[in-house]
Short mmCIF file of C-alpha atoms and ligand atoms in Angstrom, two decimals:
data_model
loop_
_atom_site.label_atom_id
_atom_site.label_comp_id
_atom_site.label_asym_id
_atom_site.label_seq_id
_atom_site.Cartn_x
_atom_site.Cartn_y
_atom_site.Cartn_z
CA MET A 132 46.77 147.68 86.06
CA PRO A 133 49.13 150.63 85.39
CA MET A 134 51.83 149.90 82.81
CA SER A 135 55.32 148.96 83.96
CA ARG A 136 57.63 148.46 80.93
CA GLY A 137 58.97 150.47 78.01
CA HIS A 138 58.56 154.24 78.14
CA GLN A 139 57.97 155.60 81.66
CA PRO A 140 56.33 159.05 81.40
CA ARG A 141 57.00 161.56 84.18
CA CYS A 142 55.54 164.71 82.66
CA VAL A 143 53.00 164.50 79.84
CA LEU A 144 51.75 167.32 77.62
CA VAL A 145 48.22 166.42 76.54
CA THR A 146 46.95 168.71 73.77
CA GLY A 147 43.21 169.02 73.16
CA GLY A 148 42.47 167.51 76.57
CA ALA A 149 39.19 169.41 76.93
CA GLY A 150 37.69 167.74 73.86
CA PHE A 151 35.88 164.42 73.63
CA ILE A 152 38.69 161.86 73.50
CA GLY A 153 41.20 164.05 75.37
CA SER A 154 38.78 164.42 78.32
CA ASN A 155 38.17 160.70 78.49
CA PHE A 156 41.94 160.11 78.32
CA LEU A 157 42.71 162.55 81.18
CA LEU A 158 39.84 161.24 83.33
CA ARG A 159 41.46 157.81 82.99
CA MET A 160 45.15 158.73 83.27
CA VAL A 161 45.28 161.41 86.01
CA PRO A 162 43.97 159.19 88.82
CA ARG A 163 45.64 156.07 87.43
CA TYR A 164 49.18 157.52 87.39
CA PRO A 165 49.38 159.88 90.43
CA GLU A 166 53.19 160.08 90.17
CA VAL A 167 52.95 161.48 86.60
CA THR A 168 52.21 165.16 85.89
CA PHE A 169 49.70 165.91 83.13
CA LEU A 170 49.49 169.36 81.55
CA ASN A 171 46.39 169.91 79.43
CA LEU A 172 46.92 172.52 76.68
CA ASP A 173 43.67 173.40 74.93
CA LYS A 174 42.46 176.37 72.91
CA LEU A 175 38.89 175.81 74.16
CA THR A 176 37.20 176.05 70.79
CA TYR A 177 33.49 175.27 70.62
CA ALA A 178 34.50 171.60 71.10
CA GLY A 179 36.59 172.09 74.25
CA ASN A 180 34.78 171.99 77.55
CA LEU A 181 36.37 172.25 80.99
CA MET A 182 33.14 171.00 82.59
CA ASN A 183 34.22 167.54 81.43
CA LEU A 184 37.25 167.66 83.72
CA ARG A 185 35.62 168.77 86.98
CA SER A 186 36.50 165.55 88.80
CA ILE A 187 40.25 166.01 88.23
CA GLU A 188 40.66 169.79 88.09
CA HIS A 189 42.08 169.97 91.63
CA ALA A 190 44.28 166.88 91.38
CA ASN A 191 47.92 167.53 92.39
CA ASN A 192 49.23 165.97 89.17
CA TYR A 193 47.03 167.96 86.76
CA ALA A 194 47.19 171.50 85.35
CA PHE A 195 45.46 173.35 82.52
CA VAL A 196 46.72 176.06 80.16
CA ARG A 197 44.53 177.71 77.56
CA GLY A 198 46.37 178.24 74.27
CA ASP A 199 46.83 177.40 70.62
CA VAL A 200 49.08 174.47 69.75
CA ALA A 201 50.22 176.45 66.69
CA ASP A 202 51.63 179.22 68.93
CA MET A 203 55.38 178.45 68.86
CA ALA A 204 56.37 180.91 71.60
CA LEU A 205 53.82 179.37 73.95
CA MET A 206 54.93 175.84 73.13
CA GLN A 207 58.58 176.72 73.73
CA SER A 208 57.79 178.35 77.06
CA LEU A 209 55.74 175.34 78.20
CA PHE A 210 58.58 172.95 77.29
CA ALA A 211 61.04 175.18 79.20
CA GLN A 212 58.77 175.29 82.24
CA TYR A 213 57.60 171.66 82.41
CA HIS A 214 60.37 169.61 80.76
CA PHE A 215 57.86 167.22 79.18
CA ASP A 216 59.13 163.76 78.35
CA SER A 217 55.88 162.70 76.66
CA ILE A 218 53.30 164.26 74.37
CA VAL A 219 49.88 162.89 73.59
CA HIS A 220 48.62 165.07 70.77
CA PHE A 221 44.84 165.18 70.37
CA ALA A 222 44.29 168.88 69.58
CA ALA A 223 42.54 169.25 66.25
CA GLU A 224 39.47 170.44 64.47
CA SER A 225 37.67 167.12 64.16
CA HIS A 226 34.36 167.48 62.33
CA VAL A 227 34.27 166.64 58.63
CA ASP A 228 31.21 168.80 57.87
CA ARG A 229 32.85 171.86 59.42
CA SER A 230 35.98 171.18 57.35
CA ILE A 231 33.83 171.33 54.22
CA MET A 232 32.42 174.71 55.32
CA ALA A 233 35.73 176.25 56.53
CA PRO A 234 38.86 174.29 55.57
CA VAL A 235 41.56 176.81 56.50
CA THR A 236 41.03 176.47 60.25
CA PHE A 237 41.74 172.77 59.82
CA VAL A 238 45.09 173.44 58.16
CA HIS A 239 45.98 175.82 60.98
CA SER A 240 45.13 173.59 63.93
CA ASN A 241 45.70 170.13 62.50
CA THR A 242 48.69 170.63 60.23
CA VAL A 243 50.47 173.82 61.35
CA GLY A 244 49.64 172.98 64.98
CA THR A 245 51.22 169.53 64.67
CA VAL A 246 54.36 170.85 62.96
CA THR A 247 54.72 173.54 65.64
CA LEU A 248 54.52 170.92 68.36
CA LEU A 249 56.99 168.65 66.58
CA GLU A 250 59.42 171.53 66.23
CA ALA A 251 59.09 172.52 69.89
CA ALA A 252 59.73 168.88 70.87
CA ARG A 253 62.73 168.64 68.55
CA GLN A 254 64.27 171.76 70.09
CA ALA A 255 63.66 170.52 73.63
CA TRP A 256 64.59 166.88 73.18
CA THR A 257 68.15 167.22 71.99
CA SER A 258 69.76 163.86 71.17
CA PRO A 259 66.66 161.74 71.89
CA GLN A 260 68.30 158.88 69.97
CA ARG A 261 70.76 158.41 72.89
CA HIS A 262 67.86 157.57 75.19
CA PRO A 263 65.31 155.92 72.92
CA ASN A 264 62.87 155.22 75.75
CA ALA A 265 63.18 158.60 77.49
CA TYR A 266 60.79 160.53 75.24
CA ARG A 267 57.61 159.81 73.36
CA PHE A 268 55.50 161.83 70.89
CA LEU A 269 52.19 160.01 70.48
CA HIS A 270 50.28 161.48 67.56
CA VAL A 271 46.57 160.63 67.67
CA SER A 272 45.29 160.33 64.14
CA THR A 273 42.36 158.93 62.23
CA ASP A 274 41.55 156.10 59.82
CA GLU A 275 40.12 158.73 57.44
CA VAL A 276 43.65 159.40 56.14
CA PHE A 277 43.33 156.10 54.23
CA GLY A 278 40.30 157.23 52.22
CA SER A 279 37.23 155.16 51.50
CA LEU A 280 36.78 151.39 51.15
CA ASP A 281 34.51 149.24 49.03
CA LEU A 282 32.62 146.48 50.75
CA ASP A 283 35.14 143.84 51.75
CA ALA A 284 38.63 145.32 52.32
CA TYR A 285 40.19 146.61 55.58
CA PHE A 286 42.59 149.43 56.39
CA THR A 287 45.98 148.11 57.53
CA ARG A 288 49.31 149.81 58.30
CA ASP A 289 50.24 149.25 54.65
CA THR A 290 47.20 150.96 53.14
CA PRO A 291 48.34 153.96 51.05
CA TYR A 292 47.18 157.39 52.15
CA ASP A 293 44.20 158.75 50.18
CA PRO A 294 42.54 161.55 52.20
CA ARG A 295 39.42 162.91 50.55
CA SER A 296 38.00 165.65 52.81
CA PRO A 297 39.70 168.83 54.03
CA TYR A 298 39.68 167.30 57.54
CA SER A 299 41.36 164.06 56.51
CA ALA A 300 43.81 165.92 54.23
CA SER A 301 44.88 168.12 57.15
CA LYS A 302 45.34 165.05 59.37
CA ALA A 303 47.20 163.15 56.64
CA ALA A 304 49.57 166.11 56.18
CA ALA A 305 50.17 166.08 59.94
CA ASP A 306 50.90 162.31 59.88
CA HIS A 307 53.45 162.88 57.10
CA PHE A 308 55.19 165.59 59.12
CA VAL A 309 55.31 163.30 62.15
CA ARG A 310 57.03 160.60 60.07
CA ALA A 311 59.35 163.19 58.50
CA TYR A 312 60.49 164.29 61.99
CA ALA A 313 61.10 160.66 62.94
CA HIS A 314 63.11 160.02 59.79
CA THR A 315 65.06 163.27 59.64
CA TYR A 316 65.61 164.10 63.32
CA GLU A 317 65.04 160.68 64.92
CA LEU A 318 62.24 162.14 67.01
CA PRO A 319 60.73 159.21 68.98
CA VAL A 320 57.22 159.23 67.56
CA VAL A 321 54.39 156.72 67.55
CA ILE A 322 51.23 157.16 65.47
CA SER A 323 47.77 155.76 66.13
CA ASN A 324 44.99 155.81 63.53
CA CYS A 325 41.59 155.09 65.02
CA SER A 326 38.10 154.48 63.67
CA ASN A 327 34.91 156.33 64.73
CA ASN A 328 34.72 156.82 68.49
CA TYR A 329 31.57 157.23 70.57
CA GLY A 330 30.83 157.60 74.28
CA PRO A 331 30.48 160.26 77.01
CA TYR A 332 31.43 163.92 76.38
CA GLN A 333 31.22 163.85 72.58
CA PHE A 334 29.99 167.10 71.08
CA PRO A 335 26.47 166.59 69.67
CA GLU A 336 27.41 167.47 66.10
CA LYS A 337 28.73 163.90 65.68
CA LEU A 338 26.25 161.23 64.64
CA ILE A 339 25.70 159.29 67.87
CA PRO A 340 25.26 162.14 70.39
CA LEU A 341 23.33 164.07 67.73
CA VAL A 342 20.83 161.22 67.38
CA ILE A 343 20.43 160.81 71.14
CA SER A 344 20.02 164.51 71.87
CA ARG A 345 17.56 165.09 69.04
CA ALA A 346 15.54 161.95 69.84
CA VAL A 347 15.09 163.16 73.42
CA GLN A 348 13.71 166.46 72.08
CA GLY A 349 11.52 164.73 69.46
CA GLN A 350 13.44 166.55 66.68
CA ALA A 351 14.10 165.35 63.11
CA ILE A 352 17.19 163.15 62.77
CA PRO A 353 19.11 163.86 59.55
CA ILE A 354 20.51 160.87 57.65
CA TYR A 355 22.82 161.82 54.80
CA GLY A 356 21.92 160.27 51.44
CA LYS A 357 20.39 156.82 51.85
CA GLY A 358 22.14 156.01 55.12
CA ALA A 359 24.12 153.24 53.39
CA ASN A 360 27.59 154.52 54.36
CA VAL A 361 29.45 152.28 56.76
CA ARG A 362 31.46 153.25 59.84
CA ASP A 363 33.45 151.06 62.26
CA TRP A 364 32.52 152.11 65.82
CA LEU A 365 34.71 151.98 68.92
CA HIS A 366 33.86 153.04 72.48
CA VAL A 367 36.13 155.91 73.55
CA GLU A 368 37.27 154.04 76.69
CA ASP A 369 38.57 151.23 74.48
CA HIS A 370 40.45 153.82 72.42
CA CYS A 371 41.92 155.31 75.62
CA ASP A 372 42.97 151.81 76.79
CA ALA A 373 44.82 151.45 73.49
CA LEU A 374 46.49 154.88 73.82
CA ASP A 375 47.66 154.08 77.37
CA LEU A 376 49.25 150.87 76.05
CA ILE A 377 50.77 152.57 73.00
CA LEU A 378 52.22 155.41 75.08
CA HIS A 379 53.97 152.98 77.44
CA ARG A 380 54.81 150.06 75.19
CA GLY A 381 54.49 151.23 71.59
CA ILE A 382 57.60 150.78 69.48
CA VAL A 383 59.20 154.04 68.37
CA GLY A 384 58.42 154.71 64.71
CA ASP A 385 55.53 152.24 64.63
CA THR A 386 51.92 152.86 63.58
CA TYR A 387 48.97 151.27 65.41
CA LEU A 388 45.52 151.00 63.87
CA VAL A 389 42.75 150.98 66.47
CA GLY A 390 39.25 149.74 65.67
CA GLY A 391 36.45 147.73 67.22
CA ASN A 392 35.37 145.57 64.29
CA ASN A 393 31.88 147.00 64.69
CA GLU A 394 30.77 147.96 61.22
CA ARG A 395 27.24 149.24 60.68
CA THR A 396 25.51 151.24 57.98
CA ASN A 397 24.46 154.62 59.32
CA LEU A 398 20.79 153.71 58.95
CA ASP A 399 21.18 150.45 60.90
CA LEU A 400 23.14 152.23 63.60
CA VAL A 401 20.56 155.01 63.97
CA ARG A 402 17.70 152.48 64.11
CA LEU A 403 19.49 150.55 66.86
CA LEU A 404 20.23 153.75 68.80
CA LEU A 405 16.62 154.90 68.61
CA THR A 406 15.49 151.52 69.91
CA LEU A 407 17.83 151.90 72.88
CA VAL A 408 16.66 155.47 73.53
CA ASP A 409 12.98 154.42 73.42
CA ASP A 410 13.74 151.50 75.69
CA ARG A 411 15.48 153.70 78.26
CA LEU A 412 12.75 156.39 78.15
CA GLY A 413 9.96 153.83 78.41
CA HIS A 414 8.51 154.75 75.02
CA ALA A 415 6.63 152.21 72.91
CA ALA A 416 8.86 150.22 70.54
CA GLY A 417 9.33 152.15 67.27
CA HIS A 418 8.23 155.48 68.81
CA SER A 419 11.32 157.48 67.69
CA GLN A 420 11.91 155.78 64.31
CA GLN A 421 9.56 158.27 62.67
CA LEU A 422 12.09 161.04 63.38
CA ILE A 423 14.46 159.65 60.74
CA THR A 424 14.70 162.21 57.93
CA PHE A 425 16.76 161.66 54.79
CA VAL A 426 18.67 164.81 53.80
CA ALA A 427 21.17 165.79 51.08
CA ASP A 428 24.36 163.76 51.18
CA ARG A 429 27.66 165.09 52.57
CA PRO A 430 29.80 166.31 49.62
CA GLY A 431 32.49 163.70 48.85
CA HIS A 432 31.03 161.39 51.54
CA ASP A 433 33.45 158.49 52.15
CA PHE A 434 31.53 155.24 51.70
CA ARG A 435 33.12 152.88 54.19
CA TYR A 436 35.81 152.76 56.88
CA ALA A 437 36.91 149.48 58.47
CA ILE A 438 40.03 148.86 60.53
CA SER A 439 42.15 145.78 60.98
CA ALA A 440 43.54 146.15 64.52
CA ALA A 441 45.44 142.83 64.23
CA HIS A 442 48.88 144.45 64.71
CA LEU A 443 47.83 146.22 67.93
CA GLN A 444 46.18 143.08 69.25
CA ARG A 445 49.12 140.84 68.40
CA THR A 446 51.97 143.10 69.56
CA LEU A 447 50.46 144.88 72.57
CA GLY A 448 47.66 142.50 73.51
CA TRP A 449 44.89 145.12 73.23
CA GLN A 450 41.25 143.97 73.11
CA PRO A 451 38.16 146.19 73.25
CA ARG A 452 35.98 145.63 76.32
CA TYR A 453 32.70 146.92 74.90
CA SER A 454 30.54 145.20 72.31
CA LEU A 455 28.70 147.71 70.12
CA GLU A 456 25.42 147.07 71.92
CA SER A 457 26.87 147.30 75.45
CA GLY A 458 28.77 150.46 74.48
CA LEU A 459 25.73 152.10 72.95
CA ARG A 460 23.56 151.20 75.97
CA GLN A 461 26.12 152.78 78.31
CA THR A 462 26.35 155.84 76.05
CA VAL A 463 22.58 156.34 75.78
CA ALA A 464 22.30 156.06 79.56
CA TRP A 465 25.13 158.59 80.03
CA TYR A 466 23.56 161.22 77.77
CA LEU A 467 20.11 160.74 79.25
CA ASP A 468 21.60 161.12 82.75
CA HIS A 469 23.59 164.21 81.69
CA ARG A 470 20.96 166.31 79.98
CA ASP A 471 22.33 169.40 81.76
CA TRP A 472 25.71 168.81 80.06
CA LEU A 473 24.00 168.38 76.70
CA GLN A 474 21.90 171.50 77.21
CA GLN A 475 24.95 173.58 78.11
CA VAL A 476 26.97 172.59 75.06
CA ILE A 477 23.93 173.02 72.81
CA ASP A 478 23.23 176.47 74.26
CA ARG A 479 26.87 177.50 73.85
CA SER A 480 27.40 177.01 70.16
CA TYR A 481 25.42 174.26 68.57
CA ARG A 482 22.31 176.06 67.38
CA ASP A 483 24.12 178.37 64.94
CA TYR A 484 26.03 175.46 63.48
CA PHE A 485 22.92 173.33 63.09
CA GLN A 486 21.07 176.17 61.41
CA ALA A 487 23.94 176.65 58.91
CA GLN A 488 24.35 172.94 58.23
CA TYR A 489 20.75 171.81 57.83
CA GLY A 490 18.65 174.98 57.67
CA ILE A 491 16.66 173.71 60.67
CA VAL A 492 17.12 173.95 64.43
P1 NAD B 393 37.13 167.23 69.62
O1 NAD B 393 36.75 168.12 68.49
O2 NAD B 393 36.08 166.72 70.53
O3 NAD B 393 38.22 167.95 70.54
C1 NAD B 393 39.31 168.65 70.01
C2 NAD B 393 39.93 169.49 71.12
O4 NAD B 393 41.08 170.17 70.55
C3 NAD B 393 39.00 170.55 71.67
O5 NAD B 393 39.08 170.58 73.08
C4 NAD B 393 39.54 171.85 71.07
O6 NAD B 393 39.31 172.98 71.90
C5 NAD B 393 41.01 171.53 70.93
N1 NAD B 393 41.68 172.31 69.88
C6 NAD B 393 41.28 172.51 68.60
N2 NAD B 393 42.17 173.27 67.95
C7 NAD B 393 43.15 173.56 68.83
C8 NAD B 393 44.36 174.31 68.75
N3 NAD B 393 44.71 174.94 67.63
N4 NAD B 393 45.14 174.39 69.84
C9 NAD B 393 44.80 173.77 71.00
N5 NAD B 393 43.66 173.06 71.13
C10 NAD B 393 42.85 172.95 70.06
O7 NAD B 393 37.94 166.04 68.95
P2 NAD B 393 38.02 164.50 69.37
O8 NAD B 393 36.91 163.77 68.74
O9 NAD B 393 38.24 164.42 70.81
O10 NAD B 393 39.36 164.09 68.58
C11 NAD B 393 40.63 164.20 69.22
C12 NAD B 393 41.71 163.73 68.24
O11 NAD B 393 41.46 162.37 67.88
C13 NAD B 393 41.74 164.52 66.93
O12 NAD B 393 43.09 164.69 66.57
C14 NAD B 393 41.02 163.62 65.94
O13 NAD B 393 41.52 163.82 64.64
C15 NAD B 393 41.40 162.25 66.47
N6 NAD B 393 40.43 161.19 66.18
C16 NAD B 393 39.10 161.34 66.50
C17 NAD B 393 38.21 160.30 66.26
C18 NAD B 393 36.74 160.42 66.59
O14 NAD B 393 35.96 159.54 66.20
N7 NAD B 393 36.31 161.44 67.32
C19 NAD B 393 38.67 159.10 65.69
C20 NAD B 393 40.03 158.98 65.37
C21 NAD B 393 40.90 160.03 65.64
O1 DAU B 394 36.80 157.60 61.34
C1 DAU B 394 37.26 158.47 62.33
C2 DAU B 394 36.57 159.81 62.21
O2 DAU B 394 35.23 159.61 62.64
C3 DAU B 394 37.25 160.90 63.05
O3 DAU B 394 38.54 161.12 62.53
C4 DAU B 394 36.44 162.20 63.00
O4 DAU B 394 37.04 163.17 63.83
C5 DAU B 394 35.04 161.89 63.48
O5 DAU B 394 34.25 163.06 63.39
C6 DAU B 394 34.41 160.77 62.65
O6 DAU B 394 34.14 161.20 61.30
P1 DAU B 394 32.75 160.85 60.54
O7 DAU B 394 32.54 161.86 59.49
O8 DAU B 394 32.70 159.41 60.17
O9 DAU B 394 31.72 161.05 61.78
P2 DAU B 394 30.28 161.75 61.89
O10 DAU B 394 29.75 161.43 63.26
O11 DAU B 394 30.29 163.16 61.46
O12 DAU B 394 29.41 160.93 60.83
C7 DAU B 394 29.28 159.52 60.92
C8 DAU B 394 28.50 159.07 59.71
O13 DAU B 394 27.14 159.53 59.83
C9 DAU B 394 29.00 159.63 58.40
O14 DAU B 394 28.86 158.66 57.38
C10 DAU B 394 28.09 160.81 58.11
C11 DAU B 394 26.77 160.37 58.74
N1 DAU B 394 25.94 161.45 59.29
C12 DAU B 394 26.54 162.32 60.16
C13 DAU B 394 25.81 163.33 60.72
C14 DAU B 394 26.45 164.33 61.66
C15 DAU B 394 24.61 161.53 59.00
O15 DAU B 394 24.06 160.70 58.23
N2 DAU B 394 23.87 162.53 59.57
C16 DAU B 394 24.42 163.45 60.41
O16 DAU B 394 23.70 164.37 60.88
#
């Protein structure tokens, strides 16, 4: 059911809406809220793909502009033209391995881009404190800002920041600026920090689509180190459910941690995925397990992420709908049914990256 209380968006700027999570968010929100206008601002880096948005590209309440979120003149002109009352800010460089190879781009898009957007919103939303529910700046961030956990603790809203990769440092810096704008200028912000997402339209440099696409081709599947690192997986539709709730009902100034309580070591996850791929393709059990190839570890590889989403569940009533197995089954089926999509994104830019990262194609 569409939301009915709290903040009522009329015109939403969605940044990074051609990427993985942004596409899933727009595919959900544009048909669900026909009275709300959504403007998608995306630079269309290697990770942005307008093919994802075919089903909504002609909708009356949707428009697309190509541009850089760090371009202040563009941001100001978009605010002047559209009079946004809401921002859902996804745009970012998102891949940790790329941040290790080329950190400066991450500072530009993730940190400078966020500050530029905050500043454009501050200039446009004069006196937002007089109408606390009129405006909302939802900053979509990551659990990686909290660093790495040992085996039995969880990230909560009180966990101190401890980013350890160029990617997470650039996101942590952005989070700090968002809070600084709330404190100094009373900008009505809400922050979400989410765990590892998976699902349709994820670029196949990330572990889950990488494993599926390479298994289909019978190619080696790289596992960093011993595969003992732990991630907490959440289906992207469950993340988008949470963002819809947070946008409408999140308390200004609050932080919401989003996670599915689905921890797995990388090796266990990959084994499960390969079982599901073999099952779907009608291969004999164990057929694809031989593709697993242990490679050099990621420099500074965070050992474990695990989210406590108790605050989000208690205050906004959010619950994930997918179990890990049902979500992975749906995801495997989606990629196997969309091999043309996979082939197009691989052809566009993936081979060069894979060659640089692993020395193999
Ligand atoms: P993605 O890499 O798939 O998509 C990012 C999008 O942002 C792309 O469409 C790209 O073209 C666009 N973009 C990049 N730089 C830009 C710029 N300077 N100006 C305008 N557009 C730009 O990323 P994703 O996985 O969809 O992640 C979206 C957001 O969610 C990011 O902020 C990320 O930090 C956060 N997040 C991701 C995950 C995850 O598991 N993927 C988990 C938690 C939080
Ligand atoms: O926790 C949220 C974060 O999750 C998001 O903020 C990031 O944008 C997103 O990319 C993701 O970061 P990770 O580094 O955890 O995701 P990735 O899919 O790159 O890797 C998941 C785990 O798998 C990690 O421990 C590294 C490992 N890995 C990854 C790749 C690509 C491998 O073992 N082999 C691989 O080839």
